[in-house]
PDB file of C-alpha atoms in Angstrom:
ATOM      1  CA  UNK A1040     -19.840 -15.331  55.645  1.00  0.00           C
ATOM      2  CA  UNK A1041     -19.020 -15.214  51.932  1.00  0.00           C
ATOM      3  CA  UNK A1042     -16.372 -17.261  50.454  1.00  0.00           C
ATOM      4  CA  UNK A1043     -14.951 -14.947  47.657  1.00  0.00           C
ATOM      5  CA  UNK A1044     -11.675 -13.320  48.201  1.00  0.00           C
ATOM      6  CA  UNK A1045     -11.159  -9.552  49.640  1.00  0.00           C
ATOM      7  CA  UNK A1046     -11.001  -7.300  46.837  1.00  0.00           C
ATOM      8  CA  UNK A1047      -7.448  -6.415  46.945  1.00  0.00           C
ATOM      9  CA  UNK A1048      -6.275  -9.828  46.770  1.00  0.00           C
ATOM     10  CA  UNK A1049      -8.411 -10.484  43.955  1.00  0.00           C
ATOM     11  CA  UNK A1050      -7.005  -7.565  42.140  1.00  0.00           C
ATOM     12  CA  UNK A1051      -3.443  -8.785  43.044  1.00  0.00           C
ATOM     13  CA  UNK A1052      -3.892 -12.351  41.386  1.00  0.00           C
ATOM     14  CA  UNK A1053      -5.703 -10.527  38.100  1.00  0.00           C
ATOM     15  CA  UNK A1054      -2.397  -8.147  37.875  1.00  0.00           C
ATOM     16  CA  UNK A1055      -0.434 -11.213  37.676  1.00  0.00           C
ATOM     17  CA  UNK A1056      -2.261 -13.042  35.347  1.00  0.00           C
ATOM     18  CA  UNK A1057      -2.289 -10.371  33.203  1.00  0.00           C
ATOM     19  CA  UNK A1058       1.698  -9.658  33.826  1.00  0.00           C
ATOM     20  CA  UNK A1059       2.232 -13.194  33.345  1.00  0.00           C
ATOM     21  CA  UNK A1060      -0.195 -13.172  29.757  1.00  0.00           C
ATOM     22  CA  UNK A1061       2.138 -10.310  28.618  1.00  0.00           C
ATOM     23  CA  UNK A1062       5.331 -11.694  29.744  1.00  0.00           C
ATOM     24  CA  UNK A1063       4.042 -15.001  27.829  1.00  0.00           C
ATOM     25  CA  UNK A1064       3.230 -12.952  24.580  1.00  0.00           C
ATOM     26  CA  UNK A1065       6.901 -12.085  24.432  1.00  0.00           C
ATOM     27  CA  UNK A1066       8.588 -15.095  24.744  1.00  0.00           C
ATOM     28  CA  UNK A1067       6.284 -16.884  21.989  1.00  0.00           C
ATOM     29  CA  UNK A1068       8.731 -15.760  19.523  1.00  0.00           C
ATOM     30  CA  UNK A1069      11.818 -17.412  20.856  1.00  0.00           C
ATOM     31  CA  UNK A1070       9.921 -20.588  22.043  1.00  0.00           C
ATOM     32  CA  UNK A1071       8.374 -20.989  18.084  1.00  0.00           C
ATOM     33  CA  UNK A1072      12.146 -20.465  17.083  1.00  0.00           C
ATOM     34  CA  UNK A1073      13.485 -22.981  19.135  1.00  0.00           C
ATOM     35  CA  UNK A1074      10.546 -25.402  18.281  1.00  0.00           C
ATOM     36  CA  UNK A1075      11.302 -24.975  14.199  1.00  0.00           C
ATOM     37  CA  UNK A1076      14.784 -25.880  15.405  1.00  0.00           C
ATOM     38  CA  UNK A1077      14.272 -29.393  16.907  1.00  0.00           C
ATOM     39  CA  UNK A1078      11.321 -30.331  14.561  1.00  0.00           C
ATOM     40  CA  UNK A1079      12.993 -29.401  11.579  1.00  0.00           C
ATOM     41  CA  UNK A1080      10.266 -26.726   9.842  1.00  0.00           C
ATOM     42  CA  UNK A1081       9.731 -23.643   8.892  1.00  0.00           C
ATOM     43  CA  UNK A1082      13.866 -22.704   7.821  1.00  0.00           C
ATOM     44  CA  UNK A1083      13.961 -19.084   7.454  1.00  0.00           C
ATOM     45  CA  UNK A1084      16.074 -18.197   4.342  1.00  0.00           C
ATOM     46  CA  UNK A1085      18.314 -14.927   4.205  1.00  0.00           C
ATOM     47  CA  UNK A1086      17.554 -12.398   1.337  1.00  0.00           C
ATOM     48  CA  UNK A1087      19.574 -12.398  -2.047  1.00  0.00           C
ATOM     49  CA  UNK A1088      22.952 -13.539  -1.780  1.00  0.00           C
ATOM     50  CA  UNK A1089      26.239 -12.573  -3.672  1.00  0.00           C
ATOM     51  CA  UNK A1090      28.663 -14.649  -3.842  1.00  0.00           C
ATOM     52  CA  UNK A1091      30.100 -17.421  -6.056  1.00  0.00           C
ATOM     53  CA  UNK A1092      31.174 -20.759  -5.789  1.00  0.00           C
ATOM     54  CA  UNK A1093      32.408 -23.505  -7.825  1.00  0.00           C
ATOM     55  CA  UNK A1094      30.495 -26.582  -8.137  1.00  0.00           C
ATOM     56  CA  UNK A1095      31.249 -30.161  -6.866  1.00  0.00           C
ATOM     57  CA  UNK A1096      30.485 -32.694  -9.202  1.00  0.00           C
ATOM     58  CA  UNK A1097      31.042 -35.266  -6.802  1.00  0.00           C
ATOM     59  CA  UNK A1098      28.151 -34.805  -5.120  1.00  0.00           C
ATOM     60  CA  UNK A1099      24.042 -34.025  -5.798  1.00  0.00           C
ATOM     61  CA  UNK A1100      21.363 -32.947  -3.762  1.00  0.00           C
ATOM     62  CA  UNK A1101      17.757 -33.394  -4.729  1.00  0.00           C
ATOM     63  CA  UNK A1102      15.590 -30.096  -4.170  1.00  0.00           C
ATOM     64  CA  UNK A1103      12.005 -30.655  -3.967  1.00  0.00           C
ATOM     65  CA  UNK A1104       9.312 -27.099  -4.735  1.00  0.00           C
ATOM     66  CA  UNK A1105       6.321 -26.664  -2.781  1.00  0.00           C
ATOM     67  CA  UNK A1106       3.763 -24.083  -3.509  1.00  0.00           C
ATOM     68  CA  UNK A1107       0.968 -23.189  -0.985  1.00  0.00           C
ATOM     69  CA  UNK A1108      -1.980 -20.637  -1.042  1.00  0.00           C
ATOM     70  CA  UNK A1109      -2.473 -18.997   2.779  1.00  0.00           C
ATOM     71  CA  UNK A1110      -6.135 -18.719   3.542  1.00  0.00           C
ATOM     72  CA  UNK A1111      -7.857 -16.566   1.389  1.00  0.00           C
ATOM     73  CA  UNK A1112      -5.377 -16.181  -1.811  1.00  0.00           C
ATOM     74  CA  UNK A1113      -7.190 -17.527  -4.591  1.00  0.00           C
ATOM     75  CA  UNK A1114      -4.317 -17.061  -7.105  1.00  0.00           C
ATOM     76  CA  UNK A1115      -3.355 -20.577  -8.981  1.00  0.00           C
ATOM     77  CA  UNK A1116       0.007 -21.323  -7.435  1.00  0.00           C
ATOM     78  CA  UNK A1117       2.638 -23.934  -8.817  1.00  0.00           C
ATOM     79  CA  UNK A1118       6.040 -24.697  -9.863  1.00  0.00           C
ATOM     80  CA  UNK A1119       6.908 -25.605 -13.109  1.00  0.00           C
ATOM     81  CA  UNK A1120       8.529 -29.345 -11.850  1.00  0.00           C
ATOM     82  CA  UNK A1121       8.245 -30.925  -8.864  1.00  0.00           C
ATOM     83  CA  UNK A1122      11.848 -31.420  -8.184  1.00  0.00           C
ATOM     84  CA  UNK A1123      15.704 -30.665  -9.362  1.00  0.00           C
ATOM     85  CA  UNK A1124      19.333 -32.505  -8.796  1.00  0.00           C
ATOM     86  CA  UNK A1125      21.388 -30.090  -8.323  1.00  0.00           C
ATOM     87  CA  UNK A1126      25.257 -30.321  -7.531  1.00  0.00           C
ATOM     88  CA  UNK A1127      26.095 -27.780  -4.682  1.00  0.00           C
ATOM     89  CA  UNK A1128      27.992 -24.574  -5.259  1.00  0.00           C
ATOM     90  CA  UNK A1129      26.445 -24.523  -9.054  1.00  0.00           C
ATOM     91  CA  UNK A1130      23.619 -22.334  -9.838  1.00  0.00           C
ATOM     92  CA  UNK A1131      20.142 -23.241 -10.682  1.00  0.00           C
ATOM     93  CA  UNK A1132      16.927 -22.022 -11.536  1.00  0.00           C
ATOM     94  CA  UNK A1133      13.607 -23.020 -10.781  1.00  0.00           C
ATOM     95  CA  UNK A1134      10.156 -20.895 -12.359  1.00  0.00           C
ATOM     96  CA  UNK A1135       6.846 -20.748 -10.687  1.00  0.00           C
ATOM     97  CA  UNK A1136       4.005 -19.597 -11.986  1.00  0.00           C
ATOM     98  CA  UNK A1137       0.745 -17.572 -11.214  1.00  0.00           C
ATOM     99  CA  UNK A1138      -2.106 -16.807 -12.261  1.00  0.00           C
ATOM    100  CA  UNK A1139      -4.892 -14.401 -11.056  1.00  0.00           C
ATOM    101  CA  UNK A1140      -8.670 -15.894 -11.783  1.00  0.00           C
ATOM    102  CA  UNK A1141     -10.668 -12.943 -10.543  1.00  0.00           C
ATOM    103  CA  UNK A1142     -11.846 -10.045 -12.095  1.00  0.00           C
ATOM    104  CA  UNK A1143      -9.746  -7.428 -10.480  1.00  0.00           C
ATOM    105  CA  UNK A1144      -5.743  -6.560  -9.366  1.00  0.00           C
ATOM    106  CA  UNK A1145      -4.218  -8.282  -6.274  1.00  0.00           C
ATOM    107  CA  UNK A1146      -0.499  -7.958  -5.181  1.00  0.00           C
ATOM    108  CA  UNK A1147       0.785 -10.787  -3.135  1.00  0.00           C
ATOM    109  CA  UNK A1148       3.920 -11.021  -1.245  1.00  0.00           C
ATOM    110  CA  UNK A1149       5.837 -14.938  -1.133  1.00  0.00           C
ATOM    111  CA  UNK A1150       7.032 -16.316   1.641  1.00  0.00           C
ATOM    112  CA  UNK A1151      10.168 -19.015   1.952  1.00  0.00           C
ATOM    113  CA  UNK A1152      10.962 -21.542   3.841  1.00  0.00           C
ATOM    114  CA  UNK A1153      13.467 -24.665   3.772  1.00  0.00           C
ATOM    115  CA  UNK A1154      13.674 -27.892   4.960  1.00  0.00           C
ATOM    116  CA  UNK A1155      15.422 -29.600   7.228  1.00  0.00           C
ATOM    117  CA  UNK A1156      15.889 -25.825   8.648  1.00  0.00           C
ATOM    118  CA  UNK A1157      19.648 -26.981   9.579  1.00  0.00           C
ATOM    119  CA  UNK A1158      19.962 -26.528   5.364  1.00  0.00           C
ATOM    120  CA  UNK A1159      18.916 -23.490   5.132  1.00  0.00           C
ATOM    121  CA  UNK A1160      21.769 -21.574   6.024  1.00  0.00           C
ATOM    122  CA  UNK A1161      23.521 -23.200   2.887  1.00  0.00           C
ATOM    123  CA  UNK A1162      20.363 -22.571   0.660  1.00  0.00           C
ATOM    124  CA  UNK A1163      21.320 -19.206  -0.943  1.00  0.00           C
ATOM    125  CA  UNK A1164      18.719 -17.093  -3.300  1.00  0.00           C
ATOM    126  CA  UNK A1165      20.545 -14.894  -5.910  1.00  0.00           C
ATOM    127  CA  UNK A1166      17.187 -14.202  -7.456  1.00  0.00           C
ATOM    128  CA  UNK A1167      13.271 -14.427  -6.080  1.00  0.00           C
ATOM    129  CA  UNK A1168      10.031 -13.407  -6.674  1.00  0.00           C
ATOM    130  CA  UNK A1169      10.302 -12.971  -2.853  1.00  0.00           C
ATOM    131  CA  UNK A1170      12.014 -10.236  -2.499  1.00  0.00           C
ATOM    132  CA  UNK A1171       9.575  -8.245  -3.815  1.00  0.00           C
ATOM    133  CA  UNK A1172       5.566  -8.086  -4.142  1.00  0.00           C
ATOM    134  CA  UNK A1173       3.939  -9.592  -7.046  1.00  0.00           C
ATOM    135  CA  UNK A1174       1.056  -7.653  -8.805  1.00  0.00           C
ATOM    136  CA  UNK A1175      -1.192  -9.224 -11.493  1.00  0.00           C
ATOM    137  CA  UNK A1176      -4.034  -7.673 -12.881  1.00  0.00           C
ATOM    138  CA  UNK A1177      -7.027  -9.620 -13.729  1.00  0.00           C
ATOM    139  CA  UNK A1178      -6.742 -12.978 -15.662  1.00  0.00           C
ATOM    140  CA  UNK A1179      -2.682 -12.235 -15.736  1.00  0.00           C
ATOM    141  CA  UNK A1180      -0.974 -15.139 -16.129  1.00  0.00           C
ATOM    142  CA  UNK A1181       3.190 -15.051 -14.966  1.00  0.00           C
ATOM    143  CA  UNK A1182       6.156 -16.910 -14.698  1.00  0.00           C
ATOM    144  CA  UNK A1183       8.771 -16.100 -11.704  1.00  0.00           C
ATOM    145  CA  UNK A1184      12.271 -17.667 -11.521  1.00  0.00           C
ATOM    146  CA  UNK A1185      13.901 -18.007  -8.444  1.00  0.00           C
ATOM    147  CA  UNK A1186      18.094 -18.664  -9.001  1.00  0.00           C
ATOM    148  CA  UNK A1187      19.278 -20.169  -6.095  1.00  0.00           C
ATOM    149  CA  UNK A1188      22.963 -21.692  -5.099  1.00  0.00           C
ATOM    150  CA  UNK A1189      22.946 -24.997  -2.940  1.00  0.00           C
ATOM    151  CA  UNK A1190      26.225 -24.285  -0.725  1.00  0.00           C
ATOM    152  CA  UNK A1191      29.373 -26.364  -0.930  1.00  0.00           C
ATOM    153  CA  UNK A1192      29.313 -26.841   2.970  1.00  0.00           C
ATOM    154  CA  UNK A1193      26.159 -28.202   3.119  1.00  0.00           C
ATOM    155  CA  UNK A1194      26.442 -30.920   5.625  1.00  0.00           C
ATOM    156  CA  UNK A1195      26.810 -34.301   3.852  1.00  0.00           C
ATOM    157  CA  UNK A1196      23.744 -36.134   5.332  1.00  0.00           C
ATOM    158  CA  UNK A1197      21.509 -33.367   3.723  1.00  0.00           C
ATOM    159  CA  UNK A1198      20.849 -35.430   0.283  1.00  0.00           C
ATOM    160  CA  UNK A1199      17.006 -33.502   0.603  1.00  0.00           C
ATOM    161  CA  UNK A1200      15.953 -29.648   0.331  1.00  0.00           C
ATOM    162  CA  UNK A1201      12.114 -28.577   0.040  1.00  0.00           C
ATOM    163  CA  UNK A1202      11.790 -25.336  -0.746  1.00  0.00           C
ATOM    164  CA  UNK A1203       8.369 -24.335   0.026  1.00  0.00           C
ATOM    165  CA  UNK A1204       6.424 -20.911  -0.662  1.00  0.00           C
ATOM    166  CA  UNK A1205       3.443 -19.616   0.655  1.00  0.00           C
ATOM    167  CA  UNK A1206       1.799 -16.834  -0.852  1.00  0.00           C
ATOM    168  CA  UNK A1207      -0.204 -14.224   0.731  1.00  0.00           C
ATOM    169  CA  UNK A1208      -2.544 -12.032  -0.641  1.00  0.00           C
ATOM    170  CA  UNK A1209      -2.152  -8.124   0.670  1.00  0.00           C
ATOM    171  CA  UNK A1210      -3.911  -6.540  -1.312  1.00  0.00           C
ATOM    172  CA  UNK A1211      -5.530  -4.694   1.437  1.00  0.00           C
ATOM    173  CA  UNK A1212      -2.506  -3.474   2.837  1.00  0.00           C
ATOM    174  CA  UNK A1213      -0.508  -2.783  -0.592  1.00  0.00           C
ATOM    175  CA  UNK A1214      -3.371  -2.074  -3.020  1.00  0.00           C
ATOM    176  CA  UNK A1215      -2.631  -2.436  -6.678  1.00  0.00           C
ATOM    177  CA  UNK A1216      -2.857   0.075  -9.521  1.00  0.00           C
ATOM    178  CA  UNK A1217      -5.555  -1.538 -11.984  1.00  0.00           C
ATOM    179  CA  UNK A1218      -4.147  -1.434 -15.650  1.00  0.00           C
ATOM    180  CA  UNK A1219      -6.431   0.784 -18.189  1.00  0.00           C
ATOM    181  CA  UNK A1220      -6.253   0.007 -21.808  1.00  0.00           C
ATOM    182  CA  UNK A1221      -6.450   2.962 -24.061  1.00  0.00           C
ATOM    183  CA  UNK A1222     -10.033   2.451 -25.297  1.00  0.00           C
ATOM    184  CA  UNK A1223     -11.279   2.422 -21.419  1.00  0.00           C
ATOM    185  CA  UNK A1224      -9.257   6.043 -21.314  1.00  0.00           C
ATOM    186  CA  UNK A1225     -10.566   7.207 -23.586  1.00  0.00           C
ATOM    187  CA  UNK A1226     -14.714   6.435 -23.266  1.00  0.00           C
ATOM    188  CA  UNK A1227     -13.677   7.913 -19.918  1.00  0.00           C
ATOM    189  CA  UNK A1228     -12.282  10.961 -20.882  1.00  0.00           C
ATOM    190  CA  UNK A1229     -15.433  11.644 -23.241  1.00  0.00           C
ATOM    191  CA  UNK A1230     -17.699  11.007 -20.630  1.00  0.00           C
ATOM    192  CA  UNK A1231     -16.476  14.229 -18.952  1.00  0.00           C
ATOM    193  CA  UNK A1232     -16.960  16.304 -21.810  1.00  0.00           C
TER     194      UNK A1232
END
């Protein structure tokens, strides 16, 4: 007598894993959400904002810039200081900049986050290099600001912001156009003659 299961009631046990599996791969999203909630990380920032507010002078927040490569950019990566005081409702500006070391044109897209993620619903972009994709050609060197507003309502144990970027490279997805100087045109141009 064997000791495997009849074929059907295999089947029926494989159908649930694999309804469970899918079932799982939708919920990951809400589950990550709420786990960025009670650990604090990863505070998703909306996109350019455009309002105005008055600033209070009674109070300053420290805001602290991070700058991260994801695996495989190879672009140098960096703000220009570490940190500002800011006082909340004024507008400030931080630059970053980037540089690409290879020998040929990458666009790369930036990606926000703030911390404690209860502060980033008061963390308001009016300008960033995020909102768009970045191209550099090769050995391009550039400086992008990102003009931000620290909210009045911020609650008043947040003293700390990071602002942290990470920057992607896509160039496969979003390929660049490569930059010809007039003297490549041109040899070009005879060449077909």
């Amino acid at each position: 007598m064997s000791d495997s299961l009849p074929i059907p009631r295999l089947v029926r046990r494989l159908l649930l894993v694999v309804v469970a599996m899918f079932a799982f791969g939708f919920a990951l999203v809400p589950i990550y959400d709420v786990m960025c909630q009670a650990f604090g990380i990863n505070g998703k920032t909306a996109g350019a904002y455009e309002g105005a507010q008055t600033a209070d002078e009674a109070r300053e927040v420290r805001v602290q810039f991070l700058a991260t490569n994801a695996s495989g950019m190879v672009w140098e990566f960096k703000p220009v200081a570490d940190q500002l005081s800011v006082h909340p409702g004024s507008s400030r500006e931080m630059r970053f900049i980037a540089y690409n070391p290879t020998d040929k044109p990458m666009t790369a897209q930036a990606v926000p986050s703030v911390s404690p993620s209860k502060a980033a619903a008061y963390f308001h972009k009016t300008e960033c290099f995020c909102f768009t994709q970045q191209v550099l050609q090769p050995g391009e060197r550039i400086e992008m600001p990102v003009r931000f507003i620290v909210d009045r309502d911020l609650p008043a144990d947040v003293r700390h912001l990071t602002l942290a970027y990470t920057l992607f490279d896509i160039t496969s997805r979003q390929p660049p156009v490569a930059v010809v100087d007039q003297a490549s045109l041109v040899a070009a141009k005879e060449s077909l003659q």
